[in-house]
Short mmCIF file of C-alpha atoms and ligand atoms in Angstrom, two decimals:
data_model
loop_
_atom_site.label_atom_id
_atom_site.label_comp_id
_atom_site.label_asym_id
_atom_site.label_seq_id
_atom_site.Cartn_x
_atom_site.Cartn_y
_atom_site.Cartn_z
CA MET P 1 -6.16 78.24 -35.49
CA THR P 2 -7.50 74.73 -35.06
CA ASP P 3 -11.05 73.44 -35.19
CA ASN P 4 -12.53 70.11 -34.30
CA LYS P 5 -12.99 68.39 -37.59
CA SER P 6 -12.48 64.91 -38.84
CA VAL P 7 -10.86 63.39 -41.90
CA PHE P 8 -11.32 60.04 -43.60
CA ILE P 9 -8.54 58.96 -45.97
CA LYS P 10 -9.16 56.05 -48.31
CA THR P 11 -5.97 54.63 -49.78
CA TYR P 12 -5.59 52.81 -53.10
CA GLY P 13 -2.47 51.52 -54.86
CA CYS P 14 1.00 50.88 -53.56
CA GLN P 15 2.69 51.09 -50.16
CA MET P 16 3.94 54.55 -50.97
CA ASN P 17 0.35 55.73 -50.96
CA VAL P 18 -0.11 54.08 -47.55
CA TYR P 19 2.90 56.03 -46.29
CA ASP P 20 1.65 59.26 -47.87
CA SER P 21 -1.80 58.84 -46.32
CA GLU P 22 -0.23 58.51 -42.89
CA ARG P 23 1.85 61.64 -43.49
CA MET P 24 -1.27 63.53 -44.63
CA SER P 25 -3.11 62.50 -41.52
CA ASP P 26 -0.08 63.52 -39.38
CA THR P 27 -0.02 66.89 -41.15
CA LEU P 28 -3.74 67.46 -40.59
CA ALA P 29 -3.76 66.40 -36.91
CA PRO P 30 -2.28 69.68 -35.59
CA LEU P 31 -5.00 71.55 -37.50
CA GLY P 32 -7.65 69.78 -35.45
CA TYR P 33 -8.52 66.97 -37.87
CA ALA P 34 -9.10 63.72 -36.00
CA ALA P 35 -9.37 60.41 -37.87
CA ALA P 36 -13.01 59.55 -38.76
CA ASP P 37 -14.23 55.93 -38.77
CA SER P 38 -16.18 56.31 -42.01
CA PRO P 39 -16.66 58.82 -44.84
CA GLU P 40 -20.19 59.49 -43.52
CA SER P 41 -18.82 60.95 -40.30
CA ALA P 42 -16.01 62.96 -41.91
CA ASP P 43 -15.81 66.67 -42.70
CA LEU P 44 -13.00 65.98 -45.14
CA VAL P 45 -12.73 62.86 -47.30
CA ILE P 46 -9.47 62.28 -49.17
CA LEU P 47 -9.20 59.56 -51.81
CA ASN P 48 -5.51 58.75 -52.22
CA THR P 49 -5.63 57.20 -55.66
CA CYS P 50 -3.67 54.90 -57.99
CA HIS P 51 -3.35 55.25 -61.78
CA ILE P 52 -1.23 52.19 -62.54
CA ARG P 53 -3.93 50.21 -64.38
CA GLU P 54 -7.29 51.24 -65.78
CA LYS P 55 -9.22 49.30 -63.13
CA ALA P 56 -7.39 51.07 -60.33
CA ALA P 57 -8.22 54.49 -61.78
CA GLU P 58 -11.88 53.62 -62.43
CA LYS P 59 -12.43 52.57 -58.82
CA VAL P 60 -12.04 56.21 -57.88
CA TYR P 61 -14.98 57.29 -59.99
CA SER P 62 -17.30 54.69 -58.56
CA GLU P 63 -16.28 55.80 -55.06
CA LEU P 64 -16.93 59.43 -56.05
CA GLY P 65 -20.43 58.41 -57.17
CA ARG P 66 -21.11 57.07 -53.66
CA LEU P 67 -19.59 60.16 -52.07
CA ARG P 68 -21.89 62.42 -54.12
CA VAL P 69 -24.94 60.81 -52.52
CA MET P 70 -23.34 60.96 -49.07
CA LYS P 71 -22.34 64.61 -49.42
CA ALA P 72 -25.90 65.56 -50.42
CA ALA P 73 -27.32 63.65 -47.44
CA ARG P 74 -24.94 65.41 -45.06
CA ALA P 75 -25.72 68.78 -46.66
CA ALA P 76 -29.44 68.14 -46.04
CA GLU P 77 -28.54 67.81 -42.34
CA GLY P 78 -26.60 71.08 -42.50
CA ARG P 79 -23.20 69.37 -42.40
CA GLU P 80 -20.57 70.18 -44.97
CA THR P 81 -18.12 67.76 -46.53
CA LEU P 82 -15.01 68.56 -48.50
CA ILE P 83 -14.10 65.91 -51.04
CA ALA P 84 -10.47 65.71 -52.16
CA VAL P 85 -8.74 63.50 -54.72
CA ALA P 86 -5.03 63.02 -54.08
CA GLY P 87 -2.45 60.59 -55.44
CA CYS P 88 -1.59 59.44 -58.92
CA VAL P 89 -5.03 59.86 -60.59
CA ALA P 90 -5.03 63.45 -59.29
CA GLN P 91 -1.61 64.04 -60.84
CA ALA P 92 -2.51 62.37 -64.15
CA GLU P 93 -5.99 63.80 -64.66
CA GLY P 94 -6.00 67.10 -62.75
CA GLU P 95 -9.01 69.26 -63.61
CA GLU P 96 -10.61 66.50 -65.69
CA ILE P 97 -11.58 64.89 -62.41
CA ILE P 98 -13.75 67.85 -61.45
CA ALA P 99 -15.25 67.98 -64.94
CA ARG P 100 -16.24 64.31 -64.61
CA ALA P 101 -17.14 64.41 -60.91
CA PRO P 102 -18.26 67.90 -59.85
CA VAL P 103 -18.67 66.65 -56.26
CA VAL P 104 -14.87 66.99 -55.92
CA ASP P 105 -13.65 70.18 -54.20
CA MET P 106 -9.91 69.62 -54.33
CA VAL P 107 -7.46 67.76 -56.56
CA PHE P 108 -3.81 67.60 -55.55
CA GLY P 109 -0.87 65.49 -56.69
CA PRO P 110 1.66 63.47 -54.65
CA GLN P 111 4.26 66.24 -54.57
CA THR P 112 1.95 68.78 -52.91
CA TYR P 113 0.94 67.07 -49.65
CA HIS P 114 3.03 69.37 -47.48
CA ARG P 115 0.83 72.22 -48.74
CA LEU P 116 -2.37 70.50 -47.62
CA PRO P 117 -3.17 73.01 -44.82
CA GLU P 118 -2.87 75.90 -47.29
CA LEU P 119 -4.95 74.09 -49.93
CA ILE P 120 -7.73 73.44 -47.44
CA ASP P 121 -7.64 77.11 -46.40
CA ARG P 122 -7.99 78.09 -50.02
CA VAL P 123 -11.16 76.03 -50.46
CA ARG P 124 -12.61 77.14 -47.17
CA ALA P 125 -11.81 80.80 -47.84
CA GLY P 126 -14.63 80.78 -50.35
CA GLU P 127 -16.98 79.32 -47.77
CA ARG P 128 -20.67 79.99 -48.19
CA PRO P 129 -23.80 78.53 -46.60
CA ALA P 130 -24.12 74.81 -47.30
CA ALA P 131 -25.28 73.99 -50.81
CA THR P 132 -28.61 72.25 -50.97
CA GLU P 133 -29.15 69.36 -53.31
CA GLY P 134 -29.39 70.34 -56.95
CA GLN P 135 -27.57 73.64 -56.47
CA ALA P 136 -24.30 74.54 -58.10
CA PRO P 137 -21.23 73.67 -55.99
CA ALA P 138 -20.86 76.14 -53.14
CA ARG P 139 -17.09 76.39 -53.16
CA PRO P 140 -14.31 77.38 -55.47
CA LYS P 141 -12.31 74.38 -56.64
CA VAL P 142 -8.62 73.91 -55.89
CA VAL P 143 -6.40 71.98 -58.31
CA GLU P 144 -2.70 71.60 -57.50
CA THR P 145 -0.51 69.32 -59.59
CA GLU P 146 2.79 71.20 -59.75
CA PHE P 147 6.08 69.50 -58.97
CA PRO P 148 7.48 72.09 -56.55
CA LEU P 149 11.21 72.52 -56.09
CA ASP P 150 11.12 72.37 -52.30
CA ASP P 151 11.23 68.95 -50.70
CA LYS P 152 7.81 67.93 -49.47
CA PHE P 153 9.36 65.58 -46.92
CA ASP P 154 10.94 68.55 -45.15
CA HIS P 155 7.52 70.03 -44.56
CA LEU P 156 5.31 67.06 -43.88
CA ALA P 157 4.62 66.50 -40.19
CA ALA P 158 6.43 63.65 -38.48
CA PRO P 159 4.09 61.16 -36.81
CA THR P 160 3.46 61.59 -33.10
CA GLU P 161 4.32 58.74 -30.76
CA THR P 162 0.61 58.00 -30.29
CA ALA P 163 0.06 57.85 -34.04
CA VAL P 164 2.96 55.42 -34.51
CA ARG P 165 1.80 53.20 -31.64
CA SER P 166 -1.71 53.02 -33.12
CA ARG P 167 -0.18 51.78 -36.41
CA GLY P 168 1.65 48.81 -34.92
CA VAL P 169 5.11 47.29 -34.86
CA THR P 170 5.87 47.47 -38.58
CA ALA P 171 6.16 50.73 -40.50
CA PHE P 172 6.86 52.07 -43.96
CA LEU P 173 9.41 54.79 -44.54
CA THR P 174 9.76 56.44 -47.95
CA VAL P 175 13.43 57.05 -48.79
CA GLN P 176 13.23 57.62 -52.53
CA GLU P 177 10.43 58.77 -54.74
CA GLY P 178 9.79 59.10 -58.45
CA CYS P 179 11.30 57.25 -61.37
CA ASP P 180 13.54 58.08 -64.33
CA LYS P 181 13.30 54.68 -66.00
CA PHE P 182 10.33 55.30 -68.29
CA CYS P 183 9.29 51.71 -68.91
CA THR P 184 6.98 52.10 -71.89
CA PHE P 185 3.90 50.72 -70.09
CA CYS P 186 4.17 52.72 -66.88
CA VAL P 187 2.61 55.94 -65.59
CA VAL P 188 4.82 56.33 -62.50
CA PRO P 189 7.45 58.68 -64.04
CA TYR P 190 4.57 60.99 -65.00
CA THR P 191 2.60 60.79 -61.76
CA ARG P 192 5.49 60.84 -59.27
CA GLY P 193 8.06 62.86 -61.20
CA SER P 194 11.78 62.25 -61.43
CA GLU P 195 13.83 60.27 -58.96
CA ALA P 196 14.63 62.04 -55.70
CA SER P 197 16.34 60.60 -52.61
CA ARG P 198 15.93 61.91 -49.08
CA PRO P 199 19.07 62.78 -47.11
CA VAL P 200 20.43 60.03 -44.84
CA ALA P 201 20.15 62.13 -41.67
CA ARG P 202 16.40 62.72 -42.20
CA ILE P 203 15.74 59.03 -42.78
CA VAL P 204 17.76 57.97 -39.74
CA GLU P 205 15.91 60.55 -37.63
CA GLU P 206 12.51 59.32 -38.82
CA ALA P 207 13.53 55.70 -38.22
CA ARG P 208 14.74 56.61 -34.73
CA ARG P 209 11.34 58.14 -33.91
CA LEU P 210 9.52 55.08 -35.23
CA VAL P 211 11.69 52.73 -33.20
CA ALA P 212 11.32 54.87 -30.06
CA ALA P 213 7.55 54.49 -30.45
CA GLY P 214 7.75 50.69 -30.60
CA VAL P 215 8.33 49.89 -34.28
CA ARG P 216 10.50 46.76 -34.74
CA GLU P 217 10.44 46.38 -38.53
CA ILE P 218 10.81 49.10 -41.15
CA THR P 219 10.21 48.69 -44.87
CA LEU P 220 12.05 51.32 -46.87
CA LEU P 221 9.99 52.47 -49.82
CA GLY P 222 10.80 53.85 -53.22
CA GLN P 223 9.41 53.31 -56.71
CA ASN P 224 12.99 52.42 -57.45
CA VAL P 225 14.33 52.03 -53.97
CA ASN P 226 17.69 50.53 -54.94
CA ALA P 227 18.41 53.60 -57.07
CA TYR P 228 18.57 55.44 -53.72
CA HIS P 229 21.42 57.93 -53.80
CA GLY P 230 21.30 60.24 -50.80
CA THR P 231 23.99 62.18 -49.04
CA ASP P 232 25.21 61.76 -45.50
CA GLU P 233 25.89 64.42 -42.86
CA ASP P 234 29.25 65.21 -44.50
CA GLY P 235 27.79 65.50 -47.98
CA ARG P 236 29.17 62.13 -49.10
CA PRO P 237 27.02 60.03 -51.47
CA VAL P 238 25.32 57.02 -49.89
CA GLY P 239 23.61 54.20 -51.78
CA LEU P 240 20.94 51.85 -50.49
CA ALA P 241 23.54 49.43 -49.04
CA GLY P 242 25.09 52.28 -47.01
CA LEU P 243 21.69 53.44 -45.83
CA LEU P 244 20.75 49.93 -44.71
CA ALA P 245 24.02 49.67 -42.79
CA ARG P 246 23.32 52.97 -41.02
CA LEU P 247 19.77 52.01 -40.07
CA SER P 248 20.93 48.64 -38.75
CA GLU P 249 22.81 50.50 -36.01
CA LEU P 250 19.49 51.31 -34.29
CA PRO P 251 19.49 48.70 -31.49
CA ARG P 252 15.71 48.08 -31.16
CA LEU P 253 15.18 47.94 -34.90
CA ALA P 254 15.02 44.19 -35.52
CA ARG P 255 14.18 43.88 -39.19
CA ILE P 256 14.62 45.90 -42.34
CA ARG P 257 13.05 45.35 -45.75
CA TYR P 258 12.94 47.47 -48.87
CA THR P 259 10.77 47.62 -51.96
CA THR P 260 10.57 47.97 -55.02
CA SER P 261 13.86 47.15 -56.70
CA HIS P 262 14.79 47.41 -60.35
CA PRO P 263 17.21 44.70 -61.59
CA ARG P 264 19.47 47.32 -63.18
CA ASP P 265 20.15 49.08 -59.90
CA LEU P 266 20.90 46.06 -57.75
CA ASP P 267 24.63 46.50 -57.28
CA ASP P 268 27.35 44.38 -55.66
CA ALA P 269 27.34 46.54 -52.52
CA LEU P 270 23.68 45.71 -51.96
CA ILE P 271 24.27 42.01 -52.58
CA ALA P 272 27.14 42.12 -50.07
CA GLU P 273 24.88 43.84 -47.54
CA HIS P 274 22.44 40.94 -47.87
CA ALA P 275 25.27 38.51 -47.18
CA GLY P 276 26.48 40.33 -44.08
CA ASN P 277 23.56 42.14 -42.44
CA PRO P 278 21.37 39.87 -40.29
CA LYS P 279 18.71 42.58 -39.85
CA LEU P 280 18.10 42.63 -43.58
CA MET P 281 15.34 40.10 -44.28
CA PRO P 282 16.04 37.39 -46.87
CA TYR P 283 13.13 38.39 -49.09
CA LEU P 284 13.52 40.45 -52.21
CA HIS P 285 10.86 41.86 -54.51
CA LEU P 286 12.61 42.02 -57.86
CA PRO P 287 10.17 42.49 -60.76
CA VAL P 288 11.20 41.30 -64.21
CA GLN P 289 7.83 41.83 -66.03
CA SER P 290 8.59 39.43 -68.91
CA GLY P 291 10.97 36.60 -69.81
CA SER P 292 11.22 37.54 -73.50
CA ASP P 293 14.17 39.68 -74.53
CA ARG P 294 12.16 41.16 -77.39
CA ILE P 295 9.37 42.24 -75.03
CA LEU P 296 11.84 43.43 -72.38
CA ALA P 297 13.41 45.68 -75.04
CA ALA P 298 10.01 46.99 -76.13
CA MET P 299 9.23 47.66 -72.47
CA ASN P 300 12.49 49.64 -72.17
CA ARG P 301 13.57 47.53 -69.19
CA ARG P 302 17.16 47.67 -70.48
CA HIS P 303 18.22 44.20 -69.43
CA THR P 304 17.74 40.68 -70.80
CA ALA P 305 16.18 37.61 -69.21
CA ALA P 306 19.69 36.13 -68.88
CA ASP P 307 20.88 39.28 -67.03
CA TYR P 308 18.03 38.81 -64.58
CA LEU P 309 18.69 35.11 -64.01
CA ASP P 310 22.39 35.85 -63.54
CA LEU P 311 21.52 38.52 -60.95
CA VAL P 312 19.23 36.09 -59.10
CA ALA P 313 22.05 33.52 -59.06
CA ARG P 314 24.49 36.05 -57.60
CA ILE P 315 21.99 37.08 -54.92
CA ARG P 316 21.37 33.46 -53.97
CA ALA P 317 25.09 32.76 -53.87
CA ALA P 318 25.46 35.58 -51.34
CA ARG P 319 22.36 34.71 -49.34
CA PRO P 320 21.29 31.10 -50.03
CA ASP P 321 17.96 31.38 -48.18
CA MET P 322 16.85 34.42 -50.20
CA ALA P 323 13.19 34.22 -51.21
CA LEU P 324 12.19 36.13 -54.31
CA SER P 325 9.01 37.75 -55.46
CA GLY P 326 8.29 39.45 -58.75
CA ASP P 327 5.83 41.33 -60.91
CA PHE P 328 4.75 40.17 -64.37
CA ILE P 329 2.77 41.77 -67.16
CA VAL P 330 1.09 39.48 -69.70
CA GLY P 331 -0.20 40.65 -73.07
CA PHE P 332 2.18 43.56 -73.59
CA PRO P 333 1.77 44.79 -77.22
CA GLY P 334 3.37 42.33 -79.64
CA GLU P 335 3.64 39.49 -77.10
CA THR P 336 3.45 36.18 -78.98
CA ASP P 337 2.87 32.70 -77.58
CA ALA P 338 6.64 32.15 -77.74
CA ASP P 339 7.29 35.37 -75.77
CA PHE P 340 4.81 34.26 -73.15
CA GLU P 341 6.45 30.82 -72.94
CA ALA P 342 9.76 32.61 -72.30
CA THR P 343 8.09 34.31 -69.31
CA MET P 344 6.90 30.92 -68.02
CA ASP P 345 10.49 29.64 -68.39
CA VAL P 346 11.85 32.46 -66.24
CA VAL P 347 9.25 31.76 -63.57
CA ARG P 348 10.24 28.07 -63.59
CA ALA P 349 13.92 28.96 -63.44
CA VAL P 350 13.60 31.39 -60.51
CA ASP P 351 11.08 29.47 -58.39
CA TYR P 352 9.38 32.40 -56.64
CA ALA P 353 8.04 32.59 -53.09
CA ALA P 354 5.29 34.95 -54.30
CA CYS P 355 4.40 37.01 -57.37
CA PHE P 356 2.05 39.66 -58.63
CA SER P 357 0.88 39.34 -62.21
CA PHE P 358 -1.27 41.61 -64.31
CA LYS P 359 -2.85 41.88 -67.72
CA TYR P 360 -1.28 44.72 -69.65
CA SER P 361 -3.47 47.80 -69.30
CA PRO P 362 -2.86 50.58 -71.84
CA ARG P 363 -2.31 53.85 -69.99
CA PRO P 364 -2.99 57.20 -71.66
CA GLY P 365 0.19 59.08 -72.54
CA THR P 366 2.55 56.09 -72.26
CA PRO P 367 4.38 54.86 -75.40
CA ALA P 368 3.07 51.27 -75.21
CA ALA P 369 -0.56 52.40 -75.32
CA THR P 370 -0.24 53.27 -79.02
CA MET P 371 2.10 50.44 -80.05
CA ASP P 372 1.05 48.02 -82.77
CA GLY P 373 0.06 44.49 -81.85
CA GLN P 374 -2.24 45.16 -78.89
CA VAL P 375 -3.16 41.72 -77.55
CA PRO P 376 -6.85 40.68 -77.43
CA GLU P 377 -8.40 40.55 -73.96
CA ALA P 378 -9.20 36.82 -74.22
CA VAL P 379 -5.55 36.00 -74.96
CA LYS P 380 -4.40 38.12 -72.02
CA SER P 381 -6.88 36.35 -69.73
CA GLU P 382 -5.78 32.91 -70.86
CA ARG P 383 -2.08 33.74 -70.35
CA LEU P 384 -2.69 35.32 -66.97
CA HIS P 385 -4.58 32.24 -65.89
CA ARG P 386 -1.72 29.93 -66.85
CA LEU P 387 0.93 32.17 -65.28
CA GLN P 388 -1.01 32.47 -62.05
CA ALA P 389 -1.48 28.70 -61.81
CA LEU P 390 2.30 28.25 -62.04
CA ILE P 391 3.00 31.01 -59.52
CA GLU P 392 0.37 29.65 -57.15
CA ALA P 393 1.97 26.20 -57.27
CA GLN P 394 5.39 27.70 -56.50
CA GLN P 395 4.03 29.78 -53.64
CA THR P 396 2.29 26.76 -52.07
CA ALA P 397 5.40 24.61 -52.51
CA PHE P 398 7.51 27.34 -50.90
CA ALA P 399 5.20 27.47 -47.87
CA GLU P 400 5.08 23.67 -47.57
CA ARG P 401 8.87 23.39 -47.62
CA LEU P 402 8.90 25.38 -44.38
CA ILE P 403 6.89 22.75 -42.46
CA GLY P 404 9.06 21.29 -39.72
CA ARG P 405 11.48 24.21 -39.77
CA THR P 406 11.95 26.73 -36.98
CA LEU P 407 11.75 30.37 -38.05
CA PRO P 408 11.98 33.68 -36.20
CA VAL P 409 8.55 35.33 -36.25
CA LEU P 410 7.90 38.99 -35.45
CA PHE P 411 4.47 39.08 -33.81
CA ASP P 412 2.37 42.10 -34.69
CA LYS P 413 -1.28 41.47 -33.82
CA PRO P 414 -3.85 39.24 -32.13
CA GLY P 415 -5.08 36.29 -34.22
CA ARG P 416 -8.65 35.35 -35.12
CA LEU P 417 -8.86 32.65 -32.44
CA ALA P 418 -8.81 33.37 -28.71
CA GLY P 419 -5.27 32.98 -27.37
CA GLN P 420 -3.73 33.21 -30.83
CA ILE P 421 -1.32 35.83 -32.10
CA VAL P 422 -0.08 36.46 -35.61
CA GLY P 423 3.27 37.56 -36.93
CA ARG P 424 5.39 37.45 -40.04
CA SER P 425 8.05 34.99 -41.10
CA PRO P 426 11.29 36.39 -42.56
CA TYR P 427 9.62 35.67 -45.92
CA LEU P 428 6.60 37.91 -45.18
CA GLN P 429 4.13 35.06 -44.67
CA PRO P 430 1.58 35.46 -41.86
CA VAL P 431 2.24 32.91 -39.08
CA ALA P 432 -0.46 32.13 -36.50
CA VAL P 433 0.61 30.74 -33.13
CA MET P 434 -1.07 30.04 -29.78
CA ALA P 435 1.00 32.32 -27.56
CA PRO P 436 0.58 35.10 -24.99
CA SER P 437 -0.26 38.54 -26.38
CA SER P 438 2.73 39.90 -24.43
CA LEU P 439 4.82 38.58 -27.32
CA ILE P 440 3.32 41.15 -29.72
CA GLY P 441 6.20 43.39 -30.74
CA GLU P 442 8.73 40.63 -30.07
CA ILE P 443 10.49 38.04 -32.18
CA ALA P 444 10.24 34.41 -31.11
CA ASP P 445 11.29 31.14 -32.72
CA VAL P 446 8.33 29.25 -34.13
CA THR P 447 8.24 25.67 -35.38
CA ILE P 448 6.09 25.57 -38.50
CA GLU P 449 3.49 22.81 -38.38
CA ALA P 450 1.19 23.49 -41.31
CA ALA P 451 0.70 25.68 -44.34
CA LEU P 452 -2.82 26.93 -45.05
CA GLY P 453 -2.71 28.56 -48.45
CA HIS P 454 -0.04 31.20 -48.03
CA SER P 455 -0.19 31.50 -44.27
CA LEU P 456 1.54 29.26 -41.79
CA ILE P 457 0.53 27.70 -38.48
CA GLY P 458 3.14 26.94 -35.87
CA SER P 459 3.94 26.79 -32.19
CA LEU P 460 6.58 28.41 -30.04
CA ALA P 461 9.79 26.45 -30.42
CA GLY P 462 10.90 24.54 -27.37
CA GLU P 463 7.38 23.96 -26.04
CA PRO P 464 6.46 20.31 -25.68
CA ALA P 465 4.18 19.20 -28.50
CA ALA P 466 1.36 18.22 -26.11
CA ALA P 467 1.32 21.68 -24.55
CA ARG P 468 1.26 23.15 -28.01
CA ARG P 469 -1.75 21.12 -28.97
CA SER P 470 -3.77 21.88 -25.85
CA ALA P 471 -2.88 25.59 -25.95
N1 SAH Y 501 9.01 50.28 -59.98
C1 SAH Y 501 8.53 48.97 -60.05
C2 SAH Y 501 7.08 48.86 -60.46
C3 SAH Y 501 6.06 49.79 -59.97
S1 SAH Y 501 4.45 49.54 -60.64
C4 SAH Y 501 9.37 48.21 -61.05
O1 SAH Y 501 10.07 48.76 -61.86
O2 SAH Y 501 9.30 47.02 -61.06
C5 SAH Y 501 3.99 47.96 -59.97
C6 SAH Y 501 3.72 46.93 -61.02
O3 SAH Y 501 2.54 47.23 -61.74
C7 SAH Y 501 4.78 46.79 -62.07
O4 SAH Y 501 5.86 46.04 -61.65
C8 SAH Y 501 4.05 46.16 -63.23
O5 SAH Y 501 4.11 44.75 -63.14
C9 SAH Y 501 2.60 46.62 -63.01
N2 SAH Y 501 2.22 47.59 -64.04
C10 SAH Y 501 2.70 48.83 -64.23
N3 SAH Y 501 2.11 49.42 -65.30
C11 SAH Y 501 1.22 48.51 -65.79
C12 SAH Y 501 0.31 48.51 -66.90
N4 SAH Y 501 0.22 49.55 -67.71
N5 SAH Y 501 -0.44 47.40 -67.09
C13 SAH Y 501 -0.35 46.33 -66.27
N6 SAH Y 501 0.49 46.28 -65.23
C14 SAH Y 501 1.28 47.35 -64.98
FE1 SF4 Y 502 7.38 52.18 -63.71
FE2 SF4 Y 502 9.54 51.16 -64.85
FE3 SF4 Y 502 9.77 53.17 -63.14
FE4 SF4 Y 502 9.07 50.75 -62.27
S1 SF4 Y 502 11.02 51.31 -63.21
S2 SF4 Y 502 8.13 52.70 -61.69
S3 SF4 Y 502 7.81 50.00 -63.93
S4 SF4 Y 502 8.80 53.25 -65.13
FE1 F3S Y 503 -0.37 53.49 -58.15
FE2 F3S Y 503 0.90 55.75 -58.03
FE3 F3S Y 503 1.65 53.73 -56.52
S1 F3S Y 503 0.08 54.85 -59.83
S2 F3S Y 503 1.15 51.99 -57.78
S3 F3S Y 503 -0.25 54.79 -56.38
S4 F3S Y 503 2.98 55.22 -57.50
#
């Protein structure tokens, strides 16, 4: 049975959460849940949370504080609201969330989303008249953080054509989930479980549907996407390179990206695919975390700084225009000034197009949280500041080097100015161009004229400069 209800999903954290939120909304749509514009107008609010750093996890509790006030206000008007916490905080903290925030009705982890309809039924089965302010919660609570044996992807609803069209010309597609690497700082192996790869046929089918609904660029997602090891229709093992080759056969699919890669799993087949597959974009997110071998060992990354630089060299030999991005952690336990300088050396050696960098945040239950030599906050801040200044300079220099060059841009939305549209360069930078909106969804050659921070301004190649200026 369906009823006319609405759901508001607020997404924190990584792209995989973005993908999961879309799948949750696709799974709820057939039950009569339309997308609400705001939490205030929603019958069901889902916070899809991130546990990676303390700040990310704490955001959830401040949001729950706001939702408590909102739920009481709606209850006073006779309207009920179910509040759910999903994602990695749900998996890590489970019932503790309800103890700390009694406003929450449901807590469910990332491996349970296919059971969402049943979980909602369970809460609503205990339905009573709306609670008034100050009363005990009216409903039984539901907490679900098991890692079930059945594959959630087999049961999650596929997006409808209308849903895909409303999301635009680029899409995420999760192909691998979970992680077996157990870096000593990281919660992901605990919140997402062990590595699992979806079968090739399912991924190709999902990609086909996305492309049929107008998607031109797909980013394959996995916590460790290059550890992908699925099986094809004949039961043969297929790695990420093989999967990329299969997906490239879809004629209207113009661009493929993938993220996030671990240096240890980037094999020769994948490097060769970069050399030979023009649909594969020359941009690789390849986190190294630190440039110090001592710290890399303590992090359990299981490679050295030299291994990483050698890998980068081999990738660039295969694909000379490859742009790299990375992730860095400063202030890991025991990190000395010399260790930090080794990180700065790696950044200088690689010359990144973009980077994400973070202060080490001790996470409950991870080995690094109780290691000796925790680094004072002020030292972390000072190192982060220096690292970010270097990265910023590299990112700006990378953008400026593109001025005067002509790049293929995939346009995906209207720009801020009238008559302007915005797309992405092969290197993921936003590019704004005066051009007809009919080009949205298409790739056109753009001559880059200026770099504003990290975004680029250009004009359609081949247009006379005067026309470009007056456009
Ligand atoms: N699977 C990816 C990383 C996923 S988490 C990989 O292996 O590279 C995304 C990023 O968050 C990490 O690359 C790391 O830089 C950062 N991160 C993870 N745990 C952290 C912690 N405890 N403190 C600070 N940053 C952290
Ligand atoms: Fe976390 Fe390491 Fe796994 Fe990346 S590889 S998700 S950092 S444990
Ligand atoms: Fe955060 Fe979970 Fe992604 S902890 S980064 S939402 S896998």
